[in-house]
mmCIF file of C-alpha atoms and ligand atoms in Angstrom:
data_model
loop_
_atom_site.group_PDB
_atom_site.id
_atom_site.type_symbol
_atom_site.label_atom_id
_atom_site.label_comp_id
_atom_site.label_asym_id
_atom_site.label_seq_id
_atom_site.Cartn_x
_atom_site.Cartn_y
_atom_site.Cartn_z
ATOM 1 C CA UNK A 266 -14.790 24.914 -16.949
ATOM 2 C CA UNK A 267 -15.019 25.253 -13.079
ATOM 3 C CA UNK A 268 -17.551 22.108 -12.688
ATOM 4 C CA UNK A 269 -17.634 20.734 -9.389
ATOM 5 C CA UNK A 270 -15.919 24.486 -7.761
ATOM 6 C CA UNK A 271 -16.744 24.575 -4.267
ATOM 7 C CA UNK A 272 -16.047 20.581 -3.563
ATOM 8 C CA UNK A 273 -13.181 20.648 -1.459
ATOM 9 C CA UNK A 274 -9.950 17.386 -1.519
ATOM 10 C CA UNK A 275 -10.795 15.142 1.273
ATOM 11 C CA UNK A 276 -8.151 12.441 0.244
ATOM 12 C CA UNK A 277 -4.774 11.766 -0.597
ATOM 13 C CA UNK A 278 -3.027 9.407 -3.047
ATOM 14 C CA UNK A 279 0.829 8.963 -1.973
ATOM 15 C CA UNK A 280 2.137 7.198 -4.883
ATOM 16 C CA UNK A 281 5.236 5.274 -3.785
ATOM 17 C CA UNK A 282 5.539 2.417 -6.224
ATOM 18 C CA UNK A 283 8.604 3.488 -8.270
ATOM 19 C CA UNK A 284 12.233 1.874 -7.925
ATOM 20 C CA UNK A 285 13.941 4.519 -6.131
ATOM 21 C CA UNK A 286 16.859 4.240 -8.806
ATOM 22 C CA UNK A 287 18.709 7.284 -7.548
ATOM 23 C CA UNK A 288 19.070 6.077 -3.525
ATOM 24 C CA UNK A 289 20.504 2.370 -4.749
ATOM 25 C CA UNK A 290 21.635 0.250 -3.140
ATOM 26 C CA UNK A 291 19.673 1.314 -0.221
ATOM 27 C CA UNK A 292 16.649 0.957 -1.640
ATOM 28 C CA UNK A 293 17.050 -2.265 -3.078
ATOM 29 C CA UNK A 294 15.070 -4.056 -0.436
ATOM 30 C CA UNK A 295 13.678 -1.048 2.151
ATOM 31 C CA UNK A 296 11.162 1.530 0.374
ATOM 32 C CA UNK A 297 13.052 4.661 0.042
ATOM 33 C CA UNK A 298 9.703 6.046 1.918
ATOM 34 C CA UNK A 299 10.884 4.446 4.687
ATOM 35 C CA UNK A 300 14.401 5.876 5.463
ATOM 36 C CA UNK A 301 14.674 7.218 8.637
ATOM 37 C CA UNK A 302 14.702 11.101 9.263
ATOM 38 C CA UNK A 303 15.866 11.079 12.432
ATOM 39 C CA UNK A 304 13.558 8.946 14.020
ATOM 40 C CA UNK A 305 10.851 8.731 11.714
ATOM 41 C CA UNK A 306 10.416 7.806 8.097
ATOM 42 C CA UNK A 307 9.974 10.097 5.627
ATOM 43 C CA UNK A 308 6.297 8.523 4.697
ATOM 44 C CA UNK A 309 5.435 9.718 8.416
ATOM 45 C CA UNK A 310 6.249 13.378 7.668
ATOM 46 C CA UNK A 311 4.063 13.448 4.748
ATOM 47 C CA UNK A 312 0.982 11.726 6.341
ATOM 48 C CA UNK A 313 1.172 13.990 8.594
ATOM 49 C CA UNK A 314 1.723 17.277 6.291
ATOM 50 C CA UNK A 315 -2.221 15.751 4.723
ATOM 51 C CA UNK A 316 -3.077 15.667 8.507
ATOM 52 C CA UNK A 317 -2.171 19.031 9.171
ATOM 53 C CA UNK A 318 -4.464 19.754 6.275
ATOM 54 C CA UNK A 319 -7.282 18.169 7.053
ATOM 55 C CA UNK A 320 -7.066 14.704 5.225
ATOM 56 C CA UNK A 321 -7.391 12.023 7.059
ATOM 57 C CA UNK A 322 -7.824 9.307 4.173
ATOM 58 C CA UNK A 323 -4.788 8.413 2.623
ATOM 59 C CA UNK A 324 -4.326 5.444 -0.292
ATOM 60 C CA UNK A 325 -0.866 4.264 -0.986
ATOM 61 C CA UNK A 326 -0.045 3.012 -4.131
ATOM 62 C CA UNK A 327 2.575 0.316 -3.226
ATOM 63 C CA UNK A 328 4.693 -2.492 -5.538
ATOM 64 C CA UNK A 329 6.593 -4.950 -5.173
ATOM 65 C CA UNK A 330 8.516 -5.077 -1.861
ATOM 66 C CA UNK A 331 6.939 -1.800 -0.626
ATOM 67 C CA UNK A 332 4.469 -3.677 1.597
ATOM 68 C CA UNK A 333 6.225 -3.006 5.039
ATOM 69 C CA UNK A 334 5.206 0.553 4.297
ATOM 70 C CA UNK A 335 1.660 -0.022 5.529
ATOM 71 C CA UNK A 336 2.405 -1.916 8.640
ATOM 72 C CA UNK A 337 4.103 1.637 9.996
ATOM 73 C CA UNK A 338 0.603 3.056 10.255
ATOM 74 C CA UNK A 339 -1.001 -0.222 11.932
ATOM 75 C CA UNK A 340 -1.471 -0.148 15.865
ATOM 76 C CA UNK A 341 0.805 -2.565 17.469
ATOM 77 C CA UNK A 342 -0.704 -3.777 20.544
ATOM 78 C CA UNK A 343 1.759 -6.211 21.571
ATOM 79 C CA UNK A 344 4.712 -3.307 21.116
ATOM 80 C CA UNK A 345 2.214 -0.470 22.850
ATOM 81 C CA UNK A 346 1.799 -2.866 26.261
ATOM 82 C CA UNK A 347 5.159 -3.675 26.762
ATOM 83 C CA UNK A 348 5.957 0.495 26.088
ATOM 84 C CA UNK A 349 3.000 0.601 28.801
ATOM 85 C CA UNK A 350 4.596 -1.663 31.439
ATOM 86 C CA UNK A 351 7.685 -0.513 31.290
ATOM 87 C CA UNK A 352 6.509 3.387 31.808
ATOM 88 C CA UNK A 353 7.812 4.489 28.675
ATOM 89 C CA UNK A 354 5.076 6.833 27.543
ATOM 90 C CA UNK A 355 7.007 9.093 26.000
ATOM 91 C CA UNK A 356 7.836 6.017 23.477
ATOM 92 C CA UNK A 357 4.360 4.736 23.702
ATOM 93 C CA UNK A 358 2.797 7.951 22.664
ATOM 94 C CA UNK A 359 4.937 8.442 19.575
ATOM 95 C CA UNK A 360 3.931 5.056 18.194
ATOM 96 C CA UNK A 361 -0.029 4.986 19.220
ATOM 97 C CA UNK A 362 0.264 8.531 17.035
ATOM 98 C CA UNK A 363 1.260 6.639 13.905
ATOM 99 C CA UNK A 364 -1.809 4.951 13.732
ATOM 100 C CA UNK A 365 -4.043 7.459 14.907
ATOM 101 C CA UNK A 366 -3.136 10.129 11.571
ATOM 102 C CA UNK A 367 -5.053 8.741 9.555
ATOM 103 C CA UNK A 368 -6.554 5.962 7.251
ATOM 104 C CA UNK A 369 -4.278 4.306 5.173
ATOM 105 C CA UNK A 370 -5.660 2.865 2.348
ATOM 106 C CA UNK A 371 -3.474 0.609 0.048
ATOM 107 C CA UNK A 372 -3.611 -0.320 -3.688
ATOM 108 C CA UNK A 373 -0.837 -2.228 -5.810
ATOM 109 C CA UNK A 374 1.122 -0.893 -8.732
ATOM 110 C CA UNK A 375 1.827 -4.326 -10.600
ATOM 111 C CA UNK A 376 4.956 -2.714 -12.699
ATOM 112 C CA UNK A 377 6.092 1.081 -12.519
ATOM 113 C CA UNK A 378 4.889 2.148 -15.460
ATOM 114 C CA UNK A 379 5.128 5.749 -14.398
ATOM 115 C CA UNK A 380 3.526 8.140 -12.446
ATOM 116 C CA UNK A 381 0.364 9.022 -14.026
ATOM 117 C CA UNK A 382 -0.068 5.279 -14.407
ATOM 118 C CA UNK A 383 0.294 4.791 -10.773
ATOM 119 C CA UNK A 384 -2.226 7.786 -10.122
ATOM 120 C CA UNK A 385 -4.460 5.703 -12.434
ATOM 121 C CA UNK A 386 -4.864 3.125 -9.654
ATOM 122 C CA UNK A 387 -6.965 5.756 -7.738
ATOM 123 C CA UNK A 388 -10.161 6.015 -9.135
ATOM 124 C CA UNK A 389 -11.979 3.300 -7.330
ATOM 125 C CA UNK A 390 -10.894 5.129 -4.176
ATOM 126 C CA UNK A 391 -11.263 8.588 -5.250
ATOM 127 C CA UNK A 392 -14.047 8.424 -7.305
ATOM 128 C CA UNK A 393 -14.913 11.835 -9.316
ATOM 129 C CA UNK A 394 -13.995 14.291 -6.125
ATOM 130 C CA UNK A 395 -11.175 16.633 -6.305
ATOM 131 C CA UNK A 396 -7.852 14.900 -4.624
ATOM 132 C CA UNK A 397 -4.506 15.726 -3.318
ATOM 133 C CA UNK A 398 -1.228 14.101 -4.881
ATOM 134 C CA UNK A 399 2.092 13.986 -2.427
ATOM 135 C CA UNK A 400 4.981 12.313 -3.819
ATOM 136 C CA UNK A 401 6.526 9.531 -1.608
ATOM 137 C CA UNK A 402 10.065 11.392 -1.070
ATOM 138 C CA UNK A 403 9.441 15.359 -0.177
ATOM 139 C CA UNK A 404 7.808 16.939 2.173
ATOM 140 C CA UNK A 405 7.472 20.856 3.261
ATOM 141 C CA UNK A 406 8.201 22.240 6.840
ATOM 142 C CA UNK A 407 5.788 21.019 9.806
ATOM 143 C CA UNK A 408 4.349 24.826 9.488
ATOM 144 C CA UNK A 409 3.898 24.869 5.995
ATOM 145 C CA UNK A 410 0.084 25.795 4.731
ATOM 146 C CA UNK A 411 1.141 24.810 1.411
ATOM 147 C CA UNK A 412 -1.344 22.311 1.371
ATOM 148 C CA UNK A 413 -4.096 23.730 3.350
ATOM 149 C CA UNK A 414 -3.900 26.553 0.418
ATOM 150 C CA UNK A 415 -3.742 24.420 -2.579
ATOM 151 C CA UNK A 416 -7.048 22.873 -1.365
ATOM 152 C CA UNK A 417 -8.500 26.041 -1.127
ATOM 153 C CA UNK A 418 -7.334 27.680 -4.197
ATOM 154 C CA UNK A 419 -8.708 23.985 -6.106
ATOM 155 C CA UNK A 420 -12.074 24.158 -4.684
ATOM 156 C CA UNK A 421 -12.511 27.663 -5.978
ATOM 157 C CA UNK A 422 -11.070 27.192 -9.571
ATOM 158 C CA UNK A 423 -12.086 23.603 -9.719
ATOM 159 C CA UNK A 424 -9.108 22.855 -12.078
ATOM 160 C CA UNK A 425 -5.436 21.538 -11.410
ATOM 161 C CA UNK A 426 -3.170 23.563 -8.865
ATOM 162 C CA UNK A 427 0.370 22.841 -8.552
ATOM 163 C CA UNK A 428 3.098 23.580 -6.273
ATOM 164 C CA UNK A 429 5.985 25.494 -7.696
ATOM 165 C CA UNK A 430 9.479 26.413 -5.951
ATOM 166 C CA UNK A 431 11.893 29.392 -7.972
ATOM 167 C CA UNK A 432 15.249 27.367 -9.022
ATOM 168 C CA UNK A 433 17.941 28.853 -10.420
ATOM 169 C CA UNK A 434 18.718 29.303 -14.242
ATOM 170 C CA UNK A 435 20.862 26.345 -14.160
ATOM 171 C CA UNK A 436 18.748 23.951 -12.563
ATOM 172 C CA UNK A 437 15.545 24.279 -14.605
ATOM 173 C CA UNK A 438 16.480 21.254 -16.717
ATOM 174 C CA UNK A 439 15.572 19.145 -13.667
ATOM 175 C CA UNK A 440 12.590 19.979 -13.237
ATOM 176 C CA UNK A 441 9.326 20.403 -15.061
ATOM 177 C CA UNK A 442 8.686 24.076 -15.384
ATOM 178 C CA UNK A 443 5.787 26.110 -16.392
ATOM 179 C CA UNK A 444 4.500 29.130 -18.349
ATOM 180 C CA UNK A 445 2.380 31.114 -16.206
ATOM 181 C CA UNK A 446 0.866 34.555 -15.648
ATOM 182 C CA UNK A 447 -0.197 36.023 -12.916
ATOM 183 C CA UNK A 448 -3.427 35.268 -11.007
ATOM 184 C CA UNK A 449 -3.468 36.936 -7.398
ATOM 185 C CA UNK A 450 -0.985 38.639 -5.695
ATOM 186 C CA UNK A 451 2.849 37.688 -6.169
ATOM 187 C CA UNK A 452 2.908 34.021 -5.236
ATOM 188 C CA UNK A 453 -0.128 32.517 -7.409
ATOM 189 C CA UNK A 454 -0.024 32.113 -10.347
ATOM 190 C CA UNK A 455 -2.350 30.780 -13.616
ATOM 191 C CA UNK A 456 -0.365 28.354 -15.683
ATOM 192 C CA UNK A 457 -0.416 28.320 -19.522
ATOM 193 C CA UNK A 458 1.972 25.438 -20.344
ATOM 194 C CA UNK A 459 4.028 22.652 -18.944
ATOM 195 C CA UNK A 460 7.371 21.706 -20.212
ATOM 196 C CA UNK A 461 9.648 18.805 -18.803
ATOM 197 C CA UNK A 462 12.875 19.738 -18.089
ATOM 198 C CA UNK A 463 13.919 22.283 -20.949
ATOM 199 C CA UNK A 464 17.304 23.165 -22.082
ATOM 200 C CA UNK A 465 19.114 25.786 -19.934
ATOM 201 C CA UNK A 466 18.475 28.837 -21.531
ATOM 202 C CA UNK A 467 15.378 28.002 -23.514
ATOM 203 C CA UNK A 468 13.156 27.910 -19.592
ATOM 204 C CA UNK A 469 9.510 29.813 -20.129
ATOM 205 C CA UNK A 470 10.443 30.615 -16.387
ATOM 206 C CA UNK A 471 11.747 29.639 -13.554
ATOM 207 C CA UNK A 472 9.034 28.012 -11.664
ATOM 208 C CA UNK A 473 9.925 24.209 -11.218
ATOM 209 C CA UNK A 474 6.294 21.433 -10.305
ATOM 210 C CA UNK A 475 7.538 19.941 -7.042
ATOM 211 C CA UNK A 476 5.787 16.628 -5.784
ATOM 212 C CA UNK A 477 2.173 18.269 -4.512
ATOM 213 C CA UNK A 478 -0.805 18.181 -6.790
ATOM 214 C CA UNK A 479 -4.449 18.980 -6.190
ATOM 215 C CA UNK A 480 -6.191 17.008 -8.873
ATOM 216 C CA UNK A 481 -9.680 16.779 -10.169
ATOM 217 C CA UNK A 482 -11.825 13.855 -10.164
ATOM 218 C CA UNK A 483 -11.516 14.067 -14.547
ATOM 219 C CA UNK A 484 -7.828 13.190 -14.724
ATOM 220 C CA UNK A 485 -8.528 10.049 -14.410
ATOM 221 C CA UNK A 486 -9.754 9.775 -18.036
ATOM 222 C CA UNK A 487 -7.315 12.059 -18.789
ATOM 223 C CA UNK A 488 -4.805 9.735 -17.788
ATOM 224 C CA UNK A 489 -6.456 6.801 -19.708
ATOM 225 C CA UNK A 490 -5.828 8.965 -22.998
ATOM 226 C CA UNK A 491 -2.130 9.836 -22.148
ATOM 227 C CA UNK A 492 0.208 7.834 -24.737
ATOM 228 C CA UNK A 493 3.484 6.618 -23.254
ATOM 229 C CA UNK A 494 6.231 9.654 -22.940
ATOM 230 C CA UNK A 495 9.518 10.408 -21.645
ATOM 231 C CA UNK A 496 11.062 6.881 -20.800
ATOM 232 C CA UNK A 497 8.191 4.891 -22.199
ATOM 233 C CA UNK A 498 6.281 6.299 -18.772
ATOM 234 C CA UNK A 499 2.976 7.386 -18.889
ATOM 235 C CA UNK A 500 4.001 10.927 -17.230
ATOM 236 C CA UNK A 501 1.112 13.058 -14.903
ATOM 237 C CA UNK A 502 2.455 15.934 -16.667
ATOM 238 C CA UNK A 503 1.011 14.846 -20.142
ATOM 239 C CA UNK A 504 -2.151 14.099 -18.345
ATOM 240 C CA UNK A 505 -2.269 17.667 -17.282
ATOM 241 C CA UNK A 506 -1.000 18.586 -20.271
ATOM 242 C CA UNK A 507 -3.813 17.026 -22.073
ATOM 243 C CA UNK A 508 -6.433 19.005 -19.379
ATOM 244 C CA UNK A 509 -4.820 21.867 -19.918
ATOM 245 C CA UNK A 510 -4.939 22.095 -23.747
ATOM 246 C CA UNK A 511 -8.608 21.127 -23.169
ATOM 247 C CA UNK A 512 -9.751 24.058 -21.382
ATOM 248 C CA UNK A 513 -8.927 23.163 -17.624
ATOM 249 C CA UNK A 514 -7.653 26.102 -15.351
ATOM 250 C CA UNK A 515 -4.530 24.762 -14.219
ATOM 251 C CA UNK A 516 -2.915 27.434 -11.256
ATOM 252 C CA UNK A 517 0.233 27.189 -9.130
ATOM 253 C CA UNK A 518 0.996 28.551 -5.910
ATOM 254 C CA UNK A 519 4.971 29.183 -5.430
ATOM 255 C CA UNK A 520 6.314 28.001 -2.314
ATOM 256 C CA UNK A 521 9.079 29.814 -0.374
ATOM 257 C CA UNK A 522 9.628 27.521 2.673
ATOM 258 C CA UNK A 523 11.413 24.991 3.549
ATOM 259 C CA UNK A 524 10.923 21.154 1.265
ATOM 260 C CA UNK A 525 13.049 18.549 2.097
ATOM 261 C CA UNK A 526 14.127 16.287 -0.996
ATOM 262 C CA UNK A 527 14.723 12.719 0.368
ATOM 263 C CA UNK A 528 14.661 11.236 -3.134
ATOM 264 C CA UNK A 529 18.961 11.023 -3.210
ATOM 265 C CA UNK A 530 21.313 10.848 -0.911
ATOM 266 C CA UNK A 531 22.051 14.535 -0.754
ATOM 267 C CA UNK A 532 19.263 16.125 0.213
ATOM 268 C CA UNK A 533 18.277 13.230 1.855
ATOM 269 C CA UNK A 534 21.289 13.825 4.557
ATOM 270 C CA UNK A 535 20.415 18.119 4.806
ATOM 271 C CA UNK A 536 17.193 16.533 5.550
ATOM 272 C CA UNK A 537 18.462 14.264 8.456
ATOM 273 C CA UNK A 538 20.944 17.026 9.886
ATOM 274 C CA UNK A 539 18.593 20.203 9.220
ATOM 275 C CA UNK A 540 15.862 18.201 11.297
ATOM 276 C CA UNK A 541 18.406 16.992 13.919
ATOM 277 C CA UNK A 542 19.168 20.632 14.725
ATOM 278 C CA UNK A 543 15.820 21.472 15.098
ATOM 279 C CA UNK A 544 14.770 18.658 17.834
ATOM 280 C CA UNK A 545 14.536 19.732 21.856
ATOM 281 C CA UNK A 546 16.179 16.597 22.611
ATOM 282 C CA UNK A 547 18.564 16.326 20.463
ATOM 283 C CA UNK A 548 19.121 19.304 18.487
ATOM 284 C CA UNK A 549 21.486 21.102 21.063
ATOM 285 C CA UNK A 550 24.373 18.223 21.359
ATOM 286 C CA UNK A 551 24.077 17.622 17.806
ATOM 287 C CA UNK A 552 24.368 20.953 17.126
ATOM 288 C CA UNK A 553 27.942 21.035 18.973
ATOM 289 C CA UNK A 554 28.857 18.178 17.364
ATOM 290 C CA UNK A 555 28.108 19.560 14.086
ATOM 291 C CA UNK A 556 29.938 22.950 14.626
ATOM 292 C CA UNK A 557 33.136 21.094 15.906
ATOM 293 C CA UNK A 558 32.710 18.762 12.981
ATOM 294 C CA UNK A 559 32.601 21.668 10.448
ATOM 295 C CA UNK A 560 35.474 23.189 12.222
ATOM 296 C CA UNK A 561 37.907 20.058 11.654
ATOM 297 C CA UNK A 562 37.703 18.723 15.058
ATOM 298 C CA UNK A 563 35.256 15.479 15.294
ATOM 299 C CA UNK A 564 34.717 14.856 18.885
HETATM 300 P P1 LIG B 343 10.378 9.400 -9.121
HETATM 301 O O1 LIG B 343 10.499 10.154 -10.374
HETATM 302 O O2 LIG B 343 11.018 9.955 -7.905
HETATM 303 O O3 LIG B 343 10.870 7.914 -9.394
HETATM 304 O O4 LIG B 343 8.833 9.182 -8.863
HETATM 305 P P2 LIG B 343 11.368 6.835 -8.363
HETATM 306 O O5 LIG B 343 11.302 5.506 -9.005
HETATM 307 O O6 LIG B 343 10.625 6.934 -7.061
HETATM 308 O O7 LIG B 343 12.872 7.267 -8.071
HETATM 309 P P3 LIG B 343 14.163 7.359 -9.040
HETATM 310 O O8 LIG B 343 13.943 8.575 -9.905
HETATM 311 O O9 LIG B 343 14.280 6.082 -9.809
HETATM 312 O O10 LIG B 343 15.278 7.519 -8.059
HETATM 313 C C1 LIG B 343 8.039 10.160 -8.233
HETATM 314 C C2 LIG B 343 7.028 9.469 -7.350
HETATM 315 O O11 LIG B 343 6.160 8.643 -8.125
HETATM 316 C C3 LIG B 343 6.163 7.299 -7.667
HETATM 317 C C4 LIG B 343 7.467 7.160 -6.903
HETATM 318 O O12 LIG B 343 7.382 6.142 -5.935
HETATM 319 C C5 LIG B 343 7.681 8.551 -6.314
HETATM 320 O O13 LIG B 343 6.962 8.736 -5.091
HETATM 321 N N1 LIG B 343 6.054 6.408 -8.836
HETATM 322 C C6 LIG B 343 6.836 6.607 -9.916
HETATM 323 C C7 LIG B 343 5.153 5.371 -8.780
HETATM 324 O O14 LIG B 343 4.437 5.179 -7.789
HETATM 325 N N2 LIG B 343 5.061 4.541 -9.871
HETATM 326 C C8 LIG B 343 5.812 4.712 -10.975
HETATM 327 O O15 LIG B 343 5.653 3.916 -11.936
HETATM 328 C C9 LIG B 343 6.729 5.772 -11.008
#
């Protein structure tokens, strides 16, 4: 069951086609993808946690009014020489980078339909190769390996290999959570079912899927088989699901850093503020700020 071991993810598929329900009304009319984290939108961060990873080939499943999305990675020449002539390299270098991460390859979701639906959209691109999944709206610490090790762990298994981060007992029905023993060492792990959000209390454990998949090339028809599930979607998990049941090694590596969820406004703004701190420019004014603010005295 390890066909095609060895073959290691050379692209990514950022699907970012859904409606963003939970960040409305902001998202009504700007991607939530796009939302600023402190000077750069969240899509940026996770093009370049693929970068930092080796992949340089990126599609985007987009939808309706999510176009804009792709114009952040174009070069802007007209922007670039007016950065030039006015000396502002600083400026000029930060936006020349944007276009230089990667390739950005775009495909349309015509109606959310649900993830695995929108993952569907890949195969022309992909082909049958082993592929890496990021959702649109998390992304892991700029020295995270997470990825880099998912890759590697997929190319020698061949199979599925998720991402998993420990939640507490009373947040497992959030999340989908697996049943998993263990594989090598303490933090990865063989998985030997999926279940979407269970009651608190009836959790196989307490590993919760977070938004970074290494997929291989036969979900595709996988995903063609998967019946509509939970809200009429046709979910990724019952695709894997499906694999799994079949025979495919499915393993998880469990994550201990730091993942920031810009999906709602919550951890959207720890995202902003924890990021803030951490800038050379910014981070030590805003820090002060932030401990005055915290201490009842705004200044
Ligand atoms: P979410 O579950 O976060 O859904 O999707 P959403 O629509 O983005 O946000 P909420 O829950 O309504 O607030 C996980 C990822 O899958 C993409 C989303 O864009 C997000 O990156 N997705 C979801 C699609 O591309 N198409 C879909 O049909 C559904």
């Amino acid at each position: 069951m390890s066909e095609r071991a060895g073959v290691r993810a050379v692209k990514a598929v950022i699907p970012a086609a859904g409606l963003a329900t939970r960040f409305l009304p902001a998202t009504k009319a700007v991607p939530k993808e796009l939302l600023p984290v402190v000077d750069r939108p969240v899509l940026q961060y996770i093009v370049e946690e693929a970068a930092s990873a080796g992949i340089h080939d990126v599609l985007l499943i987009t939808g309706r009014g999510k176009t804009s999305m792709v114009d952040h990675f174009d070069p802007h020449p007209y922007l670039e020489s007016r950065l030039e002539a006015k000396g502002d390299l600083v400026r000029l270098a930060a936006v020349r980078r944007t276009s230089d991460l990667a390739e950005i390859y775009t495909c349309r979701q015509g109606e959310p339909l649900g993830l695995g639906h929108a993952i569907g959209y890949a195969e022309s691109h992909v082909g049958d190769a082993p592929f890496v999944v990021l959702l649109g709206d998390e992304f892991m610490e700029e020295t995270s390996t997470l990825l880099t090790d998912m890759i590697d762990l997929q190319a020698r298994t061949g199979g599925i290999v998720l991402a998993f981060i420990e939640v507490p007992d009373h947040e497992v029905n959030r999340y989908g959570i697996a049943s998993v023993e263990p594989f090598e060492g303490h933090d990865v792990v063989r998985v030997t079912g999926l279940v979407e959000k269970p009651a608190i209390g009836q959790s196989p454990s307490n590993l919760a899927v977070v938004g970074r998949y290494v997929l291989p090339g036969r979900i595709f028809e996988a995903i063609k088989r998967t019946k509509p599930g939970s809200g009429g979607e046709i979910q990724l998990t019952d695709a894997m699901a499906l694999l799994l049941a079949e025979g495919t090694p499915v393993h998880g590596i469990v994550y201990r850093g730091v993942r920031y969820d810009t999906g709602m406004p919550l951890g959207y703004l720890q995202a902003v503020v924890q990021l803030a701190t951490k800038r050379d420019d910014l981070g030590p004014a805003f820090s002060e700020w932030l401990r005055s603010f915290v201490g009842g005295n705004p200044v």
